[in-house]
Short mmCIF file of C-alpha atoms in Angstrom, two decimals:
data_model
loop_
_atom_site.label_atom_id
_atom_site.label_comp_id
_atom_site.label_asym_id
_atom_site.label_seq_id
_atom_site.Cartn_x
_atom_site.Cartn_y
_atom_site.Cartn_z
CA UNK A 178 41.46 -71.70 16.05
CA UNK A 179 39.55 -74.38 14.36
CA UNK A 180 36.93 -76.50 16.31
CA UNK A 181 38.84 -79.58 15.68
CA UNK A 182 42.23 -78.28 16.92
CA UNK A 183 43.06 -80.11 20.52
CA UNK A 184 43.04 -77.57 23.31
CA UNK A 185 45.83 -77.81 26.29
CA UNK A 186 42.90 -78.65 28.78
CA UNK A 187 41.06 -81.78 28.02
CA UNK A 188 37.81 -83.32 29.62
CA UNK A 189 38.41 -86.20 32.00
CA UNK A 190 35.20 -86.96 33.23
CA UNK A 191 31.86 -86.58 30.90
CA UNK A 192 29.45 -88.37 33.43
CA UNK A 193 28.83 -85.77 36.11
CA UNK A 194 30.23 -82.19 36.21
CA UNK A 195 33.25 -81.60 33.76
CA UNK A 196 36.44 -81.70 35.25
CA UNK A 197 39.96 -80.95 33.16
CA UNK A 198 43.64 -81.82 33.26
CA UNK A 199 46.22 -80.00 31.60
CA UNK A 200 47.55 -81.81 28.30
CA UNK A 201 51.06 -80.96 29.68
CA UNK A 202 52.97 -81.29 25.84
CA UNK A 203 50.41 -79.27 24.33
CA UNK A 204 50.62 -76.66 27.61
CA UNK A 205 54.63 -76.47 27.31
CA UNK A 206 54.46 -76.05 23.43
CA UNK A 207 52.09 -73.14 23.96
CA UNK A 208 53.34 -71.78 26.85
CA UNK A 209 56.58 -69.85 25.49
CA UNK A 210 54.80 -68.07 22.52
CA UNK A 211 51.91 -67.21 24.77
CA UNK A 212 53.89 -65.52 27.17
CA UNK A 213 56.00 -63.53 24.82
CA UNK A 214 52.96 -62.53 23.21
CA UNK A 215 51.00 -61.30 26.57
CA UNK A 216 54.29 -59.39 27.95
CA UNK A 217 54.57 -57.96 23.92
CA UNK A 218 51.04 -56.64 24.17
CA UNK A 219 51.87 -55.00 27.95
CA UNK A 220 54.65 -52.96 27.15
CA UNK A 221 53.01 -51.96 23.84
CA UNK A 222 50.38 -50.62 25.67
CA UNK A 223 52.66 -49.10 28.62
CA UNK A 224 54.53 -47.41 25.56
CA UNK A 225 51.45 -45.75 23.75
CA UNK A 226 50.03 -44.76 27.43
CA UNK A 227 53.50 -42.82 27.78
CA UNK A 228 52.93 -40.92 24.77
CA UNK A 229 49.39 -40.18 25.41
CA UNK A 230 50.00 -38.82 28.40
CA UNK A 231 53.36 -37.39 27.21
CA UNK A 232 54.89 -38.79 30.40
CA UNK A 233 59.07 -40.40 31.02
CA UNK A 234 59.06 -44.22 31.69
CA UNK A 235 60.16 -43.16 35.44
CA UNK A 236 57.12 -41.16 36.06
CA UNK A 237 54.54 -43.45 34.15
CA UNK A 238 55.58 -46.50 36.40
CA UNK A 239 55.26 -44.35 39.63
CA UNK A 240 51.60 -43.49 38.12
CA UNK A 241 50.57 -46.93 37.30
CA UNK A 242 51.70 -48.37 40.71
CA UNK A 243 49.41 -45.33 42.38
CA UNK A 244 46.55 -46.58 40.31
CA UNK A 245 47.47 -50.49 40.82
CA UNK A 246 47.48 -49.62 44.77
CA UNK A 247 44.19 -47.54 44.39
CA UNK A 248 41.83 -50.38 42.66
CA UNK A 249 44.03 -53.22 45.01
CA UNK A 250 42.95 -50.94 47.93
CA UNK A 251 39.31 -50.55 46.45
CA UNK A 252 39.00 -54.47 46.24
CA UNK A 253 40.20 -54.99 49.68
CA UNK A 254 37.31 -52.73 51.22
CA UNK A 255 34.12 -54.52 52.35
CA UNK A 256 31.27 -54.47 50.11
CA UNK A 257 29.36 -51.78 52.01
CA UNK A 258 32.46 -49.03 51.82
CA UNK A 259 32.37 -49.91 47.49
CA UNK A 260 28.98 -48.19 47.50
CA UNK A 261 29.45 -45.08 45.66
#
């Protein structure tokens, strides 16, 4: 992205620390592509994980939500039980 291209979050004040409001056209232009983009890369990913680990869609997604519960669990814990 050039330097000179407009970003969706713009400076509003410049005098003490910055603070930024959404350029709403530019957000809502970007927004659609963006998200197709993100949930493109995801199931790409999801898809070459399946055939690395040679596992059916069914039994991936049961894996994945073990591991999503296992580092949500993880980050729950007080800092003192994260000590390894």
């Amino acid at each position: 992205m050039p330097i000179t291209k407009r970003l969706p979050m713009v400076p509003v004040n410049r005098v003490c620390e910055p603070s930024y409001a959404l350029n709403i056209p530019q957000f809502e232009a970007a927004e659609r592509p963006i998200g197709f983009a993100v949930v493109n890369a995801i199931i790409a990913i999801q898809l070459d994980l399946q055939r690395k680990v040679k596992l059916r869609p069914e039994e991936c997604m049961v894996f994945l939500v073990i591991v999503a519960a296992t580092v949500q669990r993880f980050m729950r814990a007080p800092p003192q039980a994260r000590r390894c």
